Each structure stands twice: as C-alpha cells, then as structure tokens.
Amino acid sequence: MPRKRTPHRVAVVAPSPVSMFNLAIPELMFGKVEVDGRPGYEVVICAAEPGPVPTSGGLDLYVRHGLEAIEGADTVVVAGTGEPYLPDPRIVAAVKEAAAGGKRISSLCTGAFQLAEAGLLEGRRATTYWAHAEEMRRRYPRVDLQGDVLYVQDGPYVTASGYAAGIDLCLHIIRTDYGAAVANEVARRALVAPVRPGGQTQFTHTPLPPERGHACADTRGWAMRNLDKPLTLTDLARHAGVSVRTLTRRFHAESGVSPLQWLLHQRVERAKELLETTTLPMDQVARACGLGTADSLRAHVVRRTGLTPSAYRAQFSRLGTEDAVGSSNAA
C-alpha cells in the first residue's frame, strides 16, 4: 500500500500582546490546503506562557500550547506584536534553536523583530511593517531591510510586511510546498488574490494591483477560460459589448494595467502552473496558455522567473520522478 503523506507541521508563535489578525492568517490559509483529499498542513498556535495571551486589541486569547510545540514543527511563523521593540527572550531563544535545527522560520509584520534579535537576519534580506522600518534599521543595521516589498525570502527565512501581506506570505509558502495549482485553489477558497511574488530577486515580477471594480469581470472570466485562443483587444471588446477604447479605459481603471498586459500575465501564470503540474511538452504548454510557440514560452518565462521553462519545471514540478519521464524536451 502507498505510504500516507504526513501533513506539513506549522507552529504559529503568539508574542504578547499579539495581533489577532496576524494570528488568524496562518490558520485560515494553511487550514484550507488539501492534497489528494488530505490536509496539507497541521497548524498549532503556541506562546511563551500557555494560557491567556493579551492581544493588541485589548482582548485575551487562550493559547493551550507552549513553545515546545516548535520542536515538532517543520515551519515556524512568528506573529506580530504590539510591542515590537521588546522581543521576548524566550521566543528569541526558541526560534534560534529552531533555525539551528533546519526549520523554516517566517514572520508576519513586527514578528521580524524577534527574528532579528535572534541574529537570524544578519546579512540577509528581510522586511517588516513600513511604520517600524526605520526603527528596525536603527536597532539591527546588519539586516538588509527591504522597505518596499510585500514579503521576501532569503534562504530559510521568510518575512512579510504588515496586515494582508501575511496572506501573500502564506500563499508563497503553500506554493513552495505544494505548487501553484494548490496555492491558487486556496486563494480562490479564501476569496483573495492569487499568489503575488513579493520580494524574491530571482523569481520576482510585477504583481497585478488589486482589482477595483467588476464591470469587466465577465470578460476577464471569459478570457481566463479561453487563454489557449489568440485573443485580441477586439475580441475582448466584442465580448464586453463596448468599443476597444472604452474597454481599455475600464480595464485599466479596474485592474491597473492594460487588457493585453493583464492577458499576458495570466498566460504566463497558466504556463507556470502547467509546467509544475503536467508533463506536457513545451510546445503544447505554449499552445495551451496562448503563448504560441516554445520560443515565445521560453522568452516570457525567462523574463518573469529568470529560469528557462525546463529549468523551472525541474525546480518546481510537483510530479514524481516516474511521472516526469519524457517531459524535459528543450525550451
């Protein structure tokens, strides 16, 4: 019989006073992951002192587990706190030990101060909530602080800026662990935007701004269902029942980009998903996502990820070795 897959274990650390929003994000996002009908993650919330933990909103949350929960975790997420400049020495010691044990360590918002105090971010790129960026630079000058990104990964350390960027960080982790298809399904279930690259140098590209309207929503949905076709501005305008000029104006107002920029973004995202989840030859991937030829696929994937399609597949494929035989034709 095939061996049952063990869920990836995540320990979420709640400093005091903890941000309730920060604390809710990992449980919400990781809790929606299913792989082959089984939970992809097992999430446990822990604190330096089990029991009532004050929140930055004035409430108390009851946390049952102490920091020993970190020992059995694969990933540690340190939530933000209302007292970012006073890292808890118990949490600092725990994440330092976890890092030494090879665990992935991440932080949300001001949780980065705990990682910096532990010395984990020295000489590494990291981020935190913009309002506290200058204080972090002053206290930890050896951290290469990235002040204008959603999140950034440097080695095993992943840090996010404030508020909703924690959602982006969790989706990034899910994609790293289980691939684009799973991460995008979680985003759909949570009613949030798909994975948005936040700060990684090698795999960065400009994320689409959040959509600000729905007049073109039906046309966007229709285009997503027809990415394999050679769609033009005229095709999109005809579907929307407006002129090309009106479509372009409305599309930019809602999406922040032109219709063709949006369409190219979606084609490349579909290509990346197919590279991760199928063994289709490169010319078939190119046709399936509307990029036309293997040469065009290669040009766009290299521009967005820094890797050729075959290298991207080799690094991010979620298929077993036996499934990937014959899938590596050059591109």
Coordinates of C-alpha atoms in Angstrom, one line a residue:
M1 CA 0.0 0.0 0.0
P2 CA 1.2 3.6 -0.7
R3 CA 2.5 5.4 2.3
K4 CA 0.2 8.1 3.8
R5 CA 1.6 11.5 3.5
T6 CA 2.2 13.4 6.7
P7 CA 0.8 16.9 6.9
H8 CA 3.4 19.7 7.0
R9 CA 3.5 20.9 10.6
V10 CA 3.4 24.7 11.3
A11 CA 3.9 26.3 14.7
V12 CA 2.5 29.8 14.9
V13 CA 4.1 31.8 17.8
A14 CA 1.9 34.4 19.6
P15 CA 4.0 37.1 21.2
S16 CA 2.3 39.3 23.8
P17 CA 0.4 41.4 23.0
V18 CA -0.3 39.6 19.8
S19 CA -2.0 40.9 16.7
M20 CA -5.3 38.9 16.3
F21 CA -5.2 39.4 12.5
N22 CA -1.7 38.1 12.3
L23 CA -2.6 35.1 14.3
A24 CA -5.7 34.3 12.2
I25 CA -4.0 34.4 8.8
P26 CA -1.8 31.2 9.0
E27 CA -4.7 29.1 10.5
L28 CA -7.0 30.4 7.8
M29 CA -4.7 29.9 4.8
F30 CA -2.9 26.7 5.8
G31 CA -6.1 25.2 7.0
K32 CA -7.6 25.4 3.5
V33 CA -4.9 23.3 1.9
E34 CA -6.0 19.8 0.7
V35 CA -3.7 17.5 -1.2
D36 CA -5.2 14.2 -2.5
G37 CA -8.1 14.7 -0.2
R38 CA -6.0 15.1 2.9
P39 CA -4.9 18.2 4.9
G40 CA -1.7 19.6 3.7
Y41 CA -0.8 21.3 7.0
E42 CA -1.2 20.8 10.7
V43 CA -1.3 24.1 12.5
V44 CA -0.7 24.7 16.2
I45 CA -0.6 28.0 18.0
C46 CA 1.8 28.4 20.8
A47 CA 3.0 31.0 23.3
A48 CA 5.9 31.6 25.7
E49 CA 3.4 31.1 28.5
P50 CA 0.4 28.9 27.8
G51 CA -2.9 30.3 28.9
P52 CA -4.4 33.8 28.4
V53 CA -2.4 35.9 25.9
P54 CA -3.2 39.6 25.7
T55 CA -3.9 40.9 22.2
S56 CA -3.2 44.4 20.8
G57 CA -6.9 44.9 20.6
G58 CA -7.4 44.6 24.3
L59 CA -8.8 41.0 24.4
D60 CA -7.2 37.9 25.8
L61 CA -6.8 34.7 23.7
Y62 CA -6.4 31.4 25.4
V63 CA -3.4 29.5 23.9
R64 CA -3.0 25.9 25.1
H65 CA 0.5 25.1 23.8
G66 CA 3.9 26.4 25.0
L67 CA 7.0 26.9 22.8
E68 CA 7.8 23.2 23.0
A69 CA 5.3 22.9 20.1
I70 CA 8.1 24.3 17.9
E71 CA 10.2 21.2 18.3
G72 CA 7.8 19.1 16.2
A73 CA 7.2 21.7 13.6
D74 CA 8.6 22.0 10.0
T75 CA 7.8 25.7 9.7
V76 CA 7.7 28.4 12.4
V77 CA 5.6 31.5 11.9
V78 CA 6.1 34.4 14.4
A79 CA 3.1 36.7 14.5
G80 CA 3.4 40.4 15.0
T81 CA 3.1 42.1 18.4
G82 CA 2.0 45.5 19.7
E83 CA 5.5 45.8 21.4
P84 CA 7.8 45.2 18.5
Y85 CA 10.8 46.8 20.2
L86 CA 10.7 44.4 23.2
P87 CA 11.4 40.9 21.8
D88 CA 10.6 38.1 24.2
P89 CA 13.9 36.4 25.1
R90 CA 12.1 33.0 25.3
I91 CA 10.7 33.3 21.8
V92 CA 14.1 34.6 20.6
A93 CA 15.8 31.5 22.0
A94 CA 13.2 29.2 20.6
V95 CA 13.4 30.5 17.1
K96 CA 17.2 30.5 17.2
E97 CA 17.2 26.8 18.2
A98 CA 14.6 26.0 15.6
A99 CA 16.7 27.7 12.9
A100 CA 19.7 25.7 14.1
G101 CA 17.6 22.6 13.6
G102 CA 17.0 23.4 10.0
K103 CA 13.4 24.6 10.3
R104 CA 11.9 27.2 8.0
I105 CA 11.4 30.4 10.0
S106 CA 9.0 33.1 9.0
S107 CA 7.5 36.3 10.5
L108 CA 4.4 38.4 10.0
C109 CA 4.6 42.2 10.4
T110 CA 6.6 43.1 13.5
G111 CA 7.4 39.5 14.2
A112 CA 10.6 40.2 12.3
F113 CA 12.0 41.9 15.3
Q114 CA 12.1 38.6 17.1
L115 CA 14.0 37.0 14.3
A116 CA 16.4 40.0 14.1
E117 CA 17.0 39.8 17.8
A118 CA 17.9 36.1 17.4
G119 CA 20.5 37.1 14.8
L120 CA 18.8 35.2 12.1
L121 CA 18.5 38.1 9.7
E122 CA 22.1 39.5 9.8
G123 CA 23.3 40.0 6.3
R124 CA 20.0 38.8 4.9
R125 CA 17.2 40.5 3.1
A126 CA 14.1 40.9 5.2
T127 CA 11.1 43.2 5.7
T128 CA 8.6 44.4 8.3
Y129 CA 5.7 46.8 8.6
W130 CA 6.7 50.1 7.0
A131 CA 5.9 52.2 10.1
H132 CA 8.6 50.3 12.0
A133 CA 11.2 50.0 9.2
E134 CA 13.3 52.9 10.4
E135 CA 13.4 51.5 14.0
M136 CA 14.5 48.1 12.7
R137 CA 17.2 49.7 10.6
R138 CA 18.4 51.6 13.7
R139 CA 18.4 48.6 16.0
Y140 CA 19.6 46.0 13.5
P141 CA 21.8 47.8 11.0
R142 CA 23.2 44.5 9.6
V143 CA 19.8 43.4 8.4
D144 CA 19.3 44.2 4.7
L145 CA 15.9 45.6 5.2
Q146 CA 13.6 45.8 2.1
G147 CA 11.2 48.5 2.8
D148 CA 9.0 48.3 -0.3
V149 CA 8.1 44.7 -0.7
L150 CA 5.1 42.5 0.4
Y151 CA 7.4 39.7 1.6
V152 CA 10.9 38.4 1.0
Q153 CA 12.6 35.1 1.3
D154 CA 16.3 34.8 2.0
G155 CA 17.3 31.2 2.5
P156 CA 15.1 29.5 5.1
Y157 CA 13.8 32.9 6.4
V158 CA 10.6 34.4 5.1
T159 CA 9.4 37.8 6.4
A160 CA 6.3 39.7 5.5
S161 CA 5.3 43.3 5.9
G162 CA 2.1 44.3 7.6
Y163 CA -1.5 43.3 7.5
A164 CA -2.7 41.5 4.3
A165 CA 0.9 40.8 3.2
G166 CA 0.8 37.9 5.6
I167 CA -1.8 36.3 3.3
D168 CA 0.7 36.7 0.4
L169 CA 3.5 35.1 2.6
C170 CA 1.3 32.1 3.4
L171 CA 0.3 31.6 -0.2
H172 CA 4.0 31.8 -1.2
I173 CA 4.8 29.1 1.4
I174 CA 1.9 26.9 0.1
R175 CA 3.2 27.3 -3.4
T176 CA 6.7 26.4 -2.4
D177 CA 5.5 23.3 -0.7
Y178 CA 2.7 22.1 -3.0
G179 CA 2.8 24.1 -6.2
A180 CA 0.9 26.8 -8.0
A181 CA -2.3 24.9 -8.5
V182 CA -2.8 24.2 -4.8
A183 CA -1.9 27.8 -3.8
N184 CA -4.3 29.2 -6.4
E185 CA -7.1 27.0 -5.2
V186 CA -6.5 28.1 -1.6
A187 CA -6.6 31.7 -2.8
R188 CA -9.9 31.1 -4.5
R189 CA -11.4 29.4 -1.4
A190 CA -10.2 32.3 0.7
L191 CA -11.6 34.9 -1.8
V192 CA -8.2 36.6 -2.1
A193 CA -5.8 37.4 -5.0
P194 CA -3.7 34.6 -6.4
V195 CA 0.0 34.3 -5.4
R196 CA 1.8 37.6 -5.7
P197 CA 5.6 37.5 -5.8
G198 CA 6.7 39.9 -3.1
G199 CA 10.4 40.4 -2.9
Q200 CA 12.5 37.4 -4.2
T201 CA 15.1 38.6 -6.6
Q202 CA 15.3 35.5 -8.7
F203 CA 11.6 34.9 -9.2
T204 CA 10.2 38.4 -9.0
H205 CA 7.8 40.1 -11.4
T206 CA 5.5 43.0 -11.1
P207 CA 2.3 41.7 -9.4
L208 CA -1.1 42.9 -10.6
P209 CA -2.7 45.6 -8.5
P210 CA -5.9 44.5 -6.7
E211 CA -9.0 44.7 -8.9
R212 CA -11.1 47.8 -8.1
G213 CA -14.3 47.1 -10.0
H214 CA -16.4 44.4 -11.7
A215 CA -17.7 45.9 -15.0
C216 CA -15.1 43.8 -16.9
A217 CA -15.3 40.8 -14.6
D218 CA -17.3 38.7 -17.0
T219 CA -14.8 39.4 -19.8
R220 CA -11.9 38.6 -17.6
G221 CA -13.5 35.3 -16.7
W222 CA -14.2 34.5 -20.3
A223 CA -10.6 35.3 -21.2
M224 CA -9.3 33.0 -18.5
R225 CA -11.4 30.2 -20.0
N226 CA -10.0 30.9 -23.4
L227 CA -6.3 31.5 -22.8
D228 CA -5.5 28.9 -25.4
K229 CA -7.0 31.1 -28.2
P230 CA -5.3 34.0 -29.9
L231 CA -7.4 36.7 -28.1
T232 CA -7.1 40.3 -29.3
L233 CA -8.3 43.6 -28.0
T234 CA -11.1 43.5 -30.5
D235 CA -12.1 40.0 -29.2
L236 CA -12.2 41.3 -25.6
A237 CA -14.1 44.5 -26.5
R238 CA -16.6 42.4 -28.6
H239 CA -17.3 40.1 -25.6
A240 CA -17.7 43.1 -23.3
G241 CA -20.0 44.8 -25.8
V242 CA -18.0 48.0 -25.9
S243 CA -15.5 49.8 -28.1
V244 CA -11.8 49.0 -27.8
R245 CA -11.2 52.5 -26.3
T246 CA -13.9 52.0 -23.7
L247 CA -12.7 48.5 -22.8
T248 CA -9.1 49.8 -22.4
R249 CA -10.2 52.7 -20.1
R250 CA -12.5 50.5 -18.0
F251 CA -10.0 47.7 -17.8
H252 CA -7.2 50.0 -16.6
A253 CA -9.5 51.6 -14.1
E254 CA -10.4 48.2 -12.6
S255 CA -7.1 46.2 -13.0
G256 CA -4.4 48.9 -13.0
V257 CA -3.0 47.5 -16.3
S258 CA -4.0 47.4 -19.9
P259 CA -6.1 44.4 -21.2
L260 CA -3.1 43.0 -23.1
Q261 CA -0.8 43.3 -20.1
W262 CA -3.3 41.5 -17.9
L263 CA -3.8 38.9 -20.6
L264 CA 0.0 38.2 -20.8
H265 CA 0.3 38.0 -17.0
Q266 CA -2.5 35.3 -17.0
R267 CA -0.9 33.4 -19.8
V268 CA 2.5 33.2 -18.1
E269 CA 0.8 32.2 -14.8
R270 CA -1.1 29.4 -16.6
A271 CA 2.2 28.3 -18.2
K272 CA 3.9 28.1 -14.8
E273 CA 1.0 26.1 -13.4
L274 CA 1.2 23.6 -16.4
L275 CA 5.0 23.3 -16.0
E276 CA 4.5 22.5 -12.3
T277 CA 1.6 20.1 -12.7
T278 CA 1.9 18.3 -16.1
T279 CA 4.4 16.6 -18.3
L280 CA 3.2 18.3 -21.4
P281 CA 6.0 19.1 -24.0
M282 CA 6.9 22.7 -24.2
D283 CA 5.2 23.4 -27.5
Q284 CA 1.9 22.0 -26.0
V285 CA 2.3 24.2 -22.9
A286 CA 2.8 27.2 -25.1
R287 CA -0.3 26.5 -27.1
A288 CA -2.4 25.7 -24.0
C289 CA -1.7 29.0 -22.4
G290 CA -1.9 31.0 -25.7
L291 CA 1.8 31.9 -25.9
G292 CA 2.0 30.2 -29.3
T293 CA 5.4 28.6 -29.6
A294 CA 8.1 27.1 -27.4
D295 CA 10.4 30.0 -28.2
S296 CA 7.8 32.5 -27.1
L297 CA 7.1 30.5 -23.9
R298 CA 10.8 30.5 -23.2
A299 CA 11.2 34.2 -23.7
H300 CA 8.3 35.1 -21.4
V301 CA 9.1 32.6 -18.6
V302 CA 12.8 33.6 -18.5
R303 CA 11.7 37.3 -18.3
R304 CA 9.4 36.6 -15.4
T305 CA 11.3 33.9 -13.4
G306 CA 14.9 34.1 -14.5
L307 CA 14.7 30.4 -15.5
T308 CA 14.0 28.6 -18.7
P309 CA 10.8 26.6 -18.8
S310 CA 12.7 23.3 -18.5
A311 CA 14.7 24.6 -15.5
Y312 CA 11.5 26.0 -13.9
R313 CA 9.8 22.6 -14.3
A314 CA 12.9 20.8 -12.9
Q315 CA 12.9 23.0 -9.8
F316 CA 9.1 23.3 -9.1
S317 CA 7.5 20.2 -10.6
R318 CA 5.1 18.5 -8.2
L319 CA 5.1 15.2 -10.1
G320 CA 7.0 12.2 -9.1
T321 CA 10.2 11.2 -11.0
E322 CA 8.4 8.4 -12.8
D323 CA 5.7 10.8 -14.0
A324 CA 8.2 13.3 -15.3
V325 CA 9.9 10.9 -17.7
G326 CA 9.8 12.4 -21.2
S327 CA 8.7 15.8 -20.1
S328 CA 12.1 17.6 -20.4
N329 CA 12.2 18.4 -24.1
A330 CA 14.3 21.6 -24.5
A331 CA 12.9 25.0 -24.4

